[in-house]
Each structure stands twice: as C-alpha cells, then as structure tokens.
mmCIF file of C-alpha atoms and ligand atoms in Angstrom:
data_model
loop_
_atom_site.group_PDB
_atom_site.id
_atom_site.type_symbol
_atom_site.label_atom_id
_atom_site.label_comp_id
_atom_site.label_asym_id
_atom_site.label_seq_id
_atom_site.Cartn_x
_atom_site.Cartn_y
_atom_site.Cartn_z
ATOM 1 C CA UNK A 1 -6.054 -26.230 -1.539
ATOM 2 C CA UNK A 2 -3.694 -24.715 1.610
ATOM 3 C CA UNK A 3 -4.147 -24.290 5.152
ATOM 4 C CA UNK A 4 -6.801 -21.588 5.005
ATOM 5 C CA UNK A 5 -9.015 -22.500 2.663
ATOM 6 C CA UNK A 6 -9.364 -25.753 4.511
ATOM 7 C CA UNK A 7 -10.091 -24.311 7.807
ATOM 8 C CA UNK A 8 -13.934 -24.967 7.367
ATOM 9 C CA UNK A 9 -14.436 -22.653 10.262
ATOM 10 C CA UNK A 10 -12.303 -24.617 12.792
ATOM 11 C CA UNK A 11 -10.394 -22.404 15.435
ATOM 12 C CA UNK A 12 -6.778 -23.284 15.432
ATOM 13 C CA UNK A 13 -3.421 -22.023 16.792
ATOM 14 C CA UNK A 14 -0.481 -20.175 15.266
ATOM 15 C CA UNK A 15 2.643 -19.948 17.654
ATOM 16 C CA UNK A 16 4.594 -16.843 16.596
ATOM 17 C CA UNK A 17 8.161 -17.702 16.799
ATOM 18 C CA UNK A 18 9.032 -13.891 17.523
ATOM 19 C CA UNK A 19 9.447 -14.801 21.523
ATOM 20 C CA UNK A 20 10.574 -18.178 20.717
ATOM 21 C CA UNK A 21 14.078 -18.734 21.318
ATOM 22 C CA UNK A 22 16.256 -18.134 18.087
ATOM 23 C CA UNK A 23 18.805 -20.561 18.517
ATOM 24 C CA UNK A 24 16.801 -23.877 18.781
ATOM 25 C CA UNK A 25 13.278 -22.742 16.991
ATOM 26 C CA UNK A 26 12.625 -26.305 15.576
ATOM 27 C CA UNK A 27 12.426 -27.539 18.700
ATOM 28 C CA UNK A 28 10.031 -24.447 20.611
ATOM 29 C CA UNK A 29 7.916 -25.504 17.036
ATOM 30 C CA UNK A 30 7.722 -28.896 18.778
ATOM 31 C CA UNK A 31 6.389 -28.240 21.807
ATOM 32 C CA UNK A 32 3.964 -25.275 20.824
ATOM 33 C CA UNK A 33 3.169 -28.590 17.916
ATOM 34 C CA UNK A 34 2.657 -30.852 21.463
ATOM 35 C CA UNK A 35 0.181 -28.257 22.809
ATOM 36 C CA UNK A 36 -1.984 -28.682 19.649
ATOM 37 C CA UNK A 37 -0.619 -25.763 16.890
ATOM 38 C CA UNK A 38 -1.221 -26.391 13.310
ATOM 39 C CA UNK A 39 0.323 -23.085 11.762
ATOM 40 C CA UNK A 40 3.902 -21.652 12.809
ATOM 41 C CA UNK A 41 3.439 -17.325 12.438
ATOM 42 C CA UNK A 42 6.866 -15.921 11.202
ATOM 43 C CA UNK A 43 7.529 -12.670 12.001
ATOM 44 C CA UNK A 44 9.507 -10.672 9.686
ATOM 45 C CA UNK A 45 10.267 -7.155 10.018
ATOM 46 C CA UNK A 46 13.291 -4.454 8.620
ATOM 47 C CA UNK A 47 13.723 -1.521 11.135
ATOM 48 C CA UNK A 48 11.838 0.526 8.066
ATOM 49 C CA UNK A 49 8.489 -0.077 8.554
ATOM 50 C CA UNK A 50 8.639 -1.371 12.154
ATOM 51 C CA UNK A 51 10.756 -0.231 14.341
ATOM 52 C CA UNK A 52 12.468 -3.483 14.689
ATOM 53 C CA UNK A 53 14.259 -6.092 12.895
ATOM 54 C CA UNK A 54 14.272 -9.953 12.665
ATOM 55 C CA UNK A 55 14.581 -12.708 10.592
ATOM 56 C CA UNK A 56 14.050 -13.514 6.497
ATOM 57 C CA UNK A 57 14.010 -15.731 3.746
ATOM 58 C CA UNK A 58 17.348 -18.138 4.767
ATOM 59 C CA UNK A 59 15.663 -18.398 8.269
ATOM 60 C CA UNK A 60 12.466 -19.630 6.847
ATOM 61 C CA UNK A 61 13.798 -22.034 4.312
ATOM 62 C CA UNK A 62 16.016 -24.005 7.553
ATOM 63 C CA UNK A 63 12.669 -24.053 9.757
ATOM 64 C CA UNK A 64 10.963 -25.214 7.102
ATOM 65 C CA UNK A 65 11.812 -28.791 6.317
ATOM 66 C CA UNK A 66 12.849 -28.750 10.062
ATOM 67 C CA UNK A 67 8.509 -29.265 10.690
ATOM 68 C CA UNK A 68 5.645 -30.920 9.257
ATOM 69 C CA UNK A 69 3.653 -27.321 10.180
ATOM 70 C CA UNK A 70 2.791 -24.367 7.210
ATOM 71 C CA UNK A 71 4.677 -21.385 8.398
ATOM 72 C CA UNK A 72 3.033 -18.279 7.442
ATOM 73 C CA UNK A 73 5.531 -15.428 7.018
ATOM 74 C CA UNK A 74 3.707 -12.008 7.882
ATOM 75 C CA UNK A 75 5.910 -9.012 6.006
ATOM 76 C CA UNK A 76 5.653 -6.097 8.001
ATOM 77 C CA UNK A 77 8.431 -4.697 5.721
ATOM 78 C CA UNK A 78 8.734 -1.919 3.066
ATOM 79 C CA UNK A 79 8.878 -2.816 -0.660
ATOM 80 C CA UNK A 80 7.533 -6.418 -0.131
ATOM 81 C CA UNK A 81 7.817 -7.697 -3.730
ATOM 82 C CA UNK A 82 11.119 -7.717 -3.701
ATOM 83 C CA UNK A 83 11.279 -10.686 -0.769
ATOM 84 C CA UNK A 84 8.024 -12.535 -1.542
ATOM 85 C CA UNK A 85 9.724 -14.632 -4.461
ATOM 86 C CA UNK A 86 12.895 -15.767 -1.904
ATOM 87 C CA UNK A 87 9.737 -16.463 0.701
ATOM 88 C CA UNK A 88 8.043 -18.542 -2.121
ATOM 89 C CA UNK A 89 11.378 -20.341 -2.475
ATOM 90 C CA UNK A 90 11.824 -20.918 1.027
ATOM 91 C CA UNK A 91 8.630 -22.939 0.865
ATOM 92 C CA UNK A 92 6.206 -21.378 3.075
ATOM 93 C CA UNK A 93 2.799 -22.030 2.820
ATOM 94 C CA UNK A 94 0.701 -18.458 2.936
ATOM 95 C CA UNK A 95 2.416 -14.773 2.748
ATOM 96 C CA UNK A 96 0.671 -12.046 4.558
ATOM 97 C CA UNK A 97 1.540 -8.514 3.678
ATOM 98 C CA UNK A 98 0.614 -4.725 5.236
ATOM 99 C CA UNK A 99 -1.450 -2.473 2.778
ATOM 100 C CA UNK A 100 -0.338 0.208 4.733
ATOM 101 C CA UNK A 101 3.259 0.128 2.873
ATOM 102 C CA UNK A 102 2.414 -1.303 -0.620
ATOM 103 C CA UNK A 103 1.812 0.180 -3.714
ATOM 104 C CA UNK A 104 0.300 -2.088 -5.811
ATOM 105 C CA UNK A 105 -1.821 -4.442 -3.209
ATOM 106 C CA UNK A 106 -3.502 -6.360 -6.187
ATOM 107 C CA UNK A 107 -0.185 -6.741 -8.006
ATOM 108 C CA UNK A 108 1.437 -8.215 -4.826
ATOM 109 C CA UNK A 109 -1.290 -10.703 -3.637
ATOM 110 C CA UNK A 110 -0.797 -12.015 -7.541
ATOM 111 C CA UNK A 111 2.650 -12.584 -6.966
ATOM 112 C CA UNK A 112 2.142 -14.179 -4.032
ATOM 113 C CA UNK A 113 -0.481 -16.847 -4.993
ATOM 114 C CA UNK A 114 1.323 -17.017 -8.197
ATOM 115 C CA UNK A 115 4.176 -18.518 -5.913
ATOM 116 C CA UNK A 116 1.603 -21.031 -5.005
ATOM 117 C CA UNK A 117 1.322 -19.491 -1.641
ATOM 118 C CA UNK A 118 -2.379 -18.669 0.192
ATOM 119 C CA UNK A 119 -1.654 -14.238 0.013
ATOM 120 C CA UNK A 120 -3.001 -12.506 3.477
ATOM 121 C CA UNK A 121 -3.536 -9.032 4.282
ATOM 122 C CA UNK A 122 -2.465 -7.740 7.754
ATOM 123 C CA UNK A 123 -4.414 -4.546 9.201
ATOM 124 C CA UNK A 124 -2.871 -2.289 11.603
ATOM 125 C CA UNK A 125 -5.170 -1.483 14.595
ATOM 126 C CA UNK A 126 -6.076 1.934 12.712
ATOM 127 C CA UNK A 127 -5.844 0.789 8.981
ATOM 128 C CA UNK A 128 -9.950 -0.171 8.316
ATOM 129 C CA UNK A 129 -11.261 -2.923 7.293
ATOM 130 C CA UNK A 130 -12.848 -0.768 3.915
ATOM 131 C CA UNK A 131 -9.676 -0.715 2.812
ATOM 132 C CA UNK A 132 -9.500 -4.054 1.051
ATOM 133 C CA UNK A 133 -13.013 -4.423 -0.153
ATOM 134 C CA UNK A 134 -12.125 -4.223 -3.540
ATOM 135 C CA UNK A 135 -8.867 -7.141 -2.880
ATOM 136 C CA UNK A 136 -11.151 -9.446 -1.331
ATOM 137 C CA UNK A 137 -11.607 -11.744 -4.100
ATOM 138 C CA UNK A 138 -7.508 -12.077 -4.067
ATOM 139 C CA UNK A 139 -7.195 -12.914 -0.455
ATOM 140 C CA UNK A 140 -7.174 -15.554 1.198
ATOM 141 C CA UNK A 141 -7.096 -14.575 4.928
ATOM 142 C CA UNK A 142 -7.040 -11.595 6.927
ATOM 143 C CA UNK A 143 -4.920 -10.935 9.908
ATOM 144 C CA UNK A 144 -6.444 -8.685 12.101
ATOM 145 C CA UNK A 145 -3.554 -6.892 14.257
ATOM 146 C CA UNK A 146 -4.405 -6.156 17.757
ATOM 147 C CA UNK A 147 -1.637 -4.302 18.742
ATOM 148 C CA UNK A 148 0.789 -2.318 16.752
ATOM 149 C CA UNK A 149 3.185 -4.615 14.631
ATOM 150 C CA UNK A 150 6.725 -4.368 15.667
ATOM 151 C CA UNK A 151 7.044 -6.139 18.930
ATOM 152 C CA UNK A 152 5.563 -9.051 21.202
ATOM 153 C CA UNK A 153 4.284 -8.704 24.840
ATOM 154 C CA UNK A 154 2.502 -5.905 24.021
ATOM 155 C CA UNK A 155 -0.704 -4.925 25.310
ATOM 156 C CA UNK A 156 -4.033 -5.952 23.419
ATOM 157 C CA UNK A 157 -6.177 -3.481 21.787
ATOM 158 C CA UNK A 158 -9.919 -3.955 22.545
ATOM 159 C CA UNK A 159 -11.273 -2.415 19.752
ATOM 160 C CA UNK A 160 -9.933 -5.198 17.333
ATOM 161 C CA UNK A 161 -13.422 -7.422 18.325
ATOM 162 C CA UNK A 162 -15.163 -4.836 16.803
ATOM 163 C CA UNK A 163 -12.926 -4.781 13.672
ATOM 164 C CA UNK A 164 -13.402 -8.497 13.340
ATOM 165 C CA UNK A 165 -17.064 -8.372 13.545
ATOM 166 C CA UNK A 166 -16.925 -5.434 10.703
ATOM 167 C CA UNK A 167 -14.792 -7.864 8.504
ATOM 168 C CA UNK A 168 -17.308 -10.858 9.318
ATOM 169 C CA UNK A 169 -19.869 -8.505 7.759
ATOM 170 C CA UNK A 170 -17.859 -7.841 4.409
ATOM 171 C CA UNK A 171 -16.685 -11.629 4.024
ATOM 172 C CA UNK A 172 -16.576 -14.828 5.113
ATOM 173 C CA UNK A 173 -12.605 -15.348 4.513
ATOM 174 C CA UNK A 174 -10.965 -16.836 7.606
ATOM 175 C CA UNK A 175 -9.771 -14.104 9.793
ATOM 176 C CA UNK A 176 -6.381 -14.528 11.922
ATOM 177 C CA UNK A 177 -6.087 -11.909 15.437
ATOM 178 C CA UNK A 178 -2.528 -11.217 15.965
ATOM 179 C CA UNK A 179 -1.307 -9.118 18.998
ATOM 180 C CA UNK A 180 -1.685 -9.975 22.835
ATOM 181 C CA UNK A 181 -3.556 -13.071 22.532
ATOM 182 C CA UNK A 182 -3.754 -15.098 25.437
ATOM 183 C CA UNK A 183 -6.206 -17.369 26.911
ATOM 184 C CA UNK A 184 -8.177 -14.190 28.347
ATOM 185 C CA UNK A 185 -8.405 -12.246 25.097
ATOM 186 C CA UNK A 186 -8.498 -15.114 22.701
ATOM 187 C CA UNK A 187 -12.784 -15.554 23.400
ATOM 188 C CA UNK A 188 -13.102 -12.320 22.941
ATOM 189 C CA UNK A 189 -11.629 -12.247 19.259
ATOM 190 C CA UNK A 190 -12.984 -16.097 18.616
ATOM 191 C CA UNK A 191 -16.823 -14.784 19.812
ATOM 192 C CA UNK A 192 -16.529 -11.800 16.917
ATOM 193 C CA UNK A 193 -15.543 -14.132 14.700
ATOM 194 C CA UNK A 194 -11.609 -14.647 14.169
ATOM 195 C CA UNK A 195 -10.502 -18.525 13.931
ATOM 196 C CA UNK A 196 -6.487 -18.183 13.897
ATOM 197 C CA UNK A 197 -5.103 -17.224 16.680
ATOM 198 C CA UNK A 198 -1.631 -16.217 16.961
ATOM 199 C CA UNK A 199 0.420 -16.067 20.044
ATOM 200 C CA UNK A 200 3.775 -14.826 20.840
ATOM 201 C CA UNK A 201 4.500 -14.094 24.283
ATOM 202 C CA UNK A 202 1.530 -16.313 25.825
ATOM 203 C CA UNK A 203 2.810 -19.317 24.123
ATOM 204 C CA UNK A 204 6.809 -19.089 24.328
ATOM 205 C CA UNK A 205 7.387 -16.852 28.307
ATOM 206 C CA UNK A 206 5.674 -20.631 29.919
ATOM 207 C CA UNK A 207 5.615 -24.417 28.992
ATOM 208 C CA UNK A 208 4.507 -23.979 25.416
ATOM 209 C CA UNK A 209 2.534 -27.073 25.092
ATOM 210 C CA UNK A 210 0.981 -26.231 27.967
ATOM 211 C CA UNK A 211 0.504 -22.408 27.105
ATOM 212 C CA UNK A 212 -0.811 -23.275 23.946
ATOM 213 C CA UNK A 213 -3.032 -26.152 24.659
ATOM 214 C CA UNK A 214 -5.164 -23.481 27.135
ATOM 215 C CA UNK A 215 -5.396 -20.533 24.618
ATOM 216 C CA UNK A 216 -6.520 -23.003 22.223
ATOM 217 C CA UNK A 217 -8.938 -24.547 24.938
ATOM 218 C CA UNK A 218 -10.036 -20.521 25.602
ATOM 219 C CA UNK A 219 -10.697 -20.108 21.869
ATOM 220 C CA UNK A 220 -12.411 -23.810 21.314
ATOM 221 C CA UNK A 221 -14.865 -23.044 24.181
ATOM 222 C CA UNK A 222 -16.049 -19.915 22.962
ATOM 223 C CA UNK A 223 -16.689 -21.191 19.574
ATOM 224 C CA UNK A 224 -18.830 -23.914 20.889
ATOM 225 C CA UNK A 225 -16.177 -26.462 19.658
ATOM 226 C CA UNK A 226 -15.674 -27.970 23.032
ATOM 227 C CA UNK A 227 -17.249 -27.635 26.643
HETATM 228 C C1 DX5 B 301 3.886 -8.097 16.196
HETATM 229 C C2 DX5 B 301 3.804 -9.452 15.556
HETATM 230 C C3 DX5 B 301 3.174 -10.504 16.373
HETATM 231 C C4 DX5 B 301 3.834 -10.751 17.703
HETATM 232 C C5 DX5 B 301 2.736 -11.026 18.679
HETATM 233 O O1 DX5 B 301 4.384 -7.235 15.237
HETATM 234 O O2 DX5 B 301 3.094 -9.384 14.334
HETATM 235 O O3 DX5 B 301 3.045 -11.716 15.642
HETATM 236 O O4 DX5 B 301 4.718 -11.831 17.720
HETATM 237 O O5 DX5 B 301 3.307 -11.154 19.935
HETATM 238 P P1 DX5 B 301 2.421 -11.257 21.252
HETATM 239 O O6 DX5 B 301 1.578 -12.485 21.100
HETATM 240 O O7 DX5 B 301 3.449 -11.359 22.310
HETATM 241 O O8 DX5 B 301 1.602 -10.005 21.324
HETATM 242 ZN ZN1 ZN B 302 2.696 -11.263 13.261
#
C-alpha cells in the first residue's frame, strides 16, 4: 500500500520545498513536519517545459533518508521516462507526471508503479479532466494545478474548484490542489473535494509550523474533520 491509497479520505498537507530554502531543506522539512505535514511535494522542472529550472534525482535521493516523510516528485519536465527510473532509485514514494508533454501516458504510469512508486497525473489549469478517463485505472492520484506550473507565489486560479468537483464525478481517486494554496483558498478546494494540499509560498515566506498547522486547520474545518 503507499501514502495515497491509505488516505481513506483524510485531508493532509504537502509542503512544497520549491520556496523552501535550498541549502538546509531537511531542516524547513522539519518544521513544515512540526506544523503537522505528512507528504514533502518536490518540485522538479527543466527550463523546457516550464520556464524554469530546479532540482532532480541526486537532490531527492539526499532529502530522502534525511526524513521519515514520502516525498512526491511532480515532473513538470519533457521526456519524463528518461528520469522516472533515477527518481525510483532515489526512493521516493509516488511520481506525478504532466499529460500535457508525454507520449505514451499509459506506458509511463507503468513504469512508474513498476518502480514501486504510487504514479500521479498533474493537470494544467486548461488541460481537462476528460483527458485521463481512459488512465484512471493506472493512477493513483490526481494533482489538480491551480495555477500554471513553473513558479510559486503565484496567484490561485478559481476555476480549479470546479475542476475538482468534475474529477470527484469521474472517480473517487484522492485528488491533490497544487498552486496558491493558503489557508483562504485551501476550503475552497477541500469543500469540492481535493484532500492533499500542497503549499509553497504559504508554508515556507512565515514560521512553517505555524503556516502549515493553519492551512491544515483551514482544510480540516471545511471537511468536517475538526471544529
Ligand atoms: C508550481 C509548483 C508548485 C509550487 C506551488 O509549478 O508545481 O508546487 O511550489 O507554489 P505556491 O504554493 O507558492 O503557489
Ligand atoms: Zn508542484
């Protein structure tokens, strides 16, 4: 079993070390891990299909071992396959990949669970949710992105509830909103129907313990999980 299909519905909290601090991430993984994350979101990206470019495979494989977390590695890069295996080996727990830029989606979602990994599929805010009807029974979560990938701090797209309540229709895997999340937007996306919530800029700009303890709160509350 891995980290998703064990979620039984729970809303939880997935730190995306994009605005951490690159030269002492174990330790912003501890204190986003203080304020009550389970998942660590790894943003990878190659100036080809994103207009950006950050870390890979080696950087994965130290953070790793360095926390008890899963880190989820979301590939919004060209040509995938040829990285997933070196992710595999890294030892993340769940690949997530953009079916905007491969070929052969069924093909890579093998090779990724093949690797033992949970295999995710990220939307772009335009990309709809039709277009992995016929992948659904080789994913295992969704990530819903509600801003365009490439950068944190960006502003959230409002739209995306109503893409999350379309997906909720087609299937009941667990369905991760990624893309100015904060403790204001999180309800929103939790009350459609999401359950992971990743955060960049809302956990790491503040305390993040603190900042992710209240998105979490924010999400919690509107899914009846807490008063
Ligand atoms: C954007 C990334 C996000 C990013 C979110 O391409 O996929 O994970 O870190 O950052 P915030 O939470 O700042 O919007
Ligand atoms: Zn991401």
């Amino acid at each position: 079993m891995g980290f998703f299909a064990e979620l039984d519905g729970r809303v939880v909290g997935a730190p995306s070390i994009l605005a951490a601090n690159f030269a002492r991430l174990a330790e912003e993984v501890k204190w986003a891990e203080a304020g009550g994350a389970e998942l660590v979101h790894f943003d990878v990206m190659d100036n080809q299909f994103v207009p950006n470019l950050t870390i890979g495979p080696l950087v994965a494989a130290s953070l790793v071992p360095e926390t008890p977390l899963p880190v989820d590695a979301h590939l919004q890069i060209l040509d995938p396959d040829n990285l997933i295996p070196s992710f595999v080996e890294a030892g993340v727990a769940s690949i997530s990949v953009q079916p905007e830029v491969v070929r052969h989606l069924h093909r890579t979602l093998a090779m990724i669970r093949s690797g033992g990994c949970e295999a995710g599929v990220a939307l772009n805010p335009t990309t709809p949710p039709e277009t992995i009807e016929w992948a659904l029974p080789y994913i295992d979560y969704v990530n819903v992105m509600s801003v365009n990938p490439g950068f944190g701090g960006q502003e959230f797209i409002p739209e995306m509830a109503e893409k999350v309540r379309r997906l909720r229709e087609m299937t009941d895997l667990p369905i991760q909103v990624d893309g100015g999340i904060n403790a204001g937007t999180a309800p929103v996306m939790v009350e459609a129907g999401a359950r992971v919530l990743v955060a960049g800029s809302a956990v790491f700009e503040g305390d993040p313990e603190t900042e992710m303890r209240k998105i979490l709160d924010a999400g919690r509350r509107a899914a009846g999980e807490i008063k």
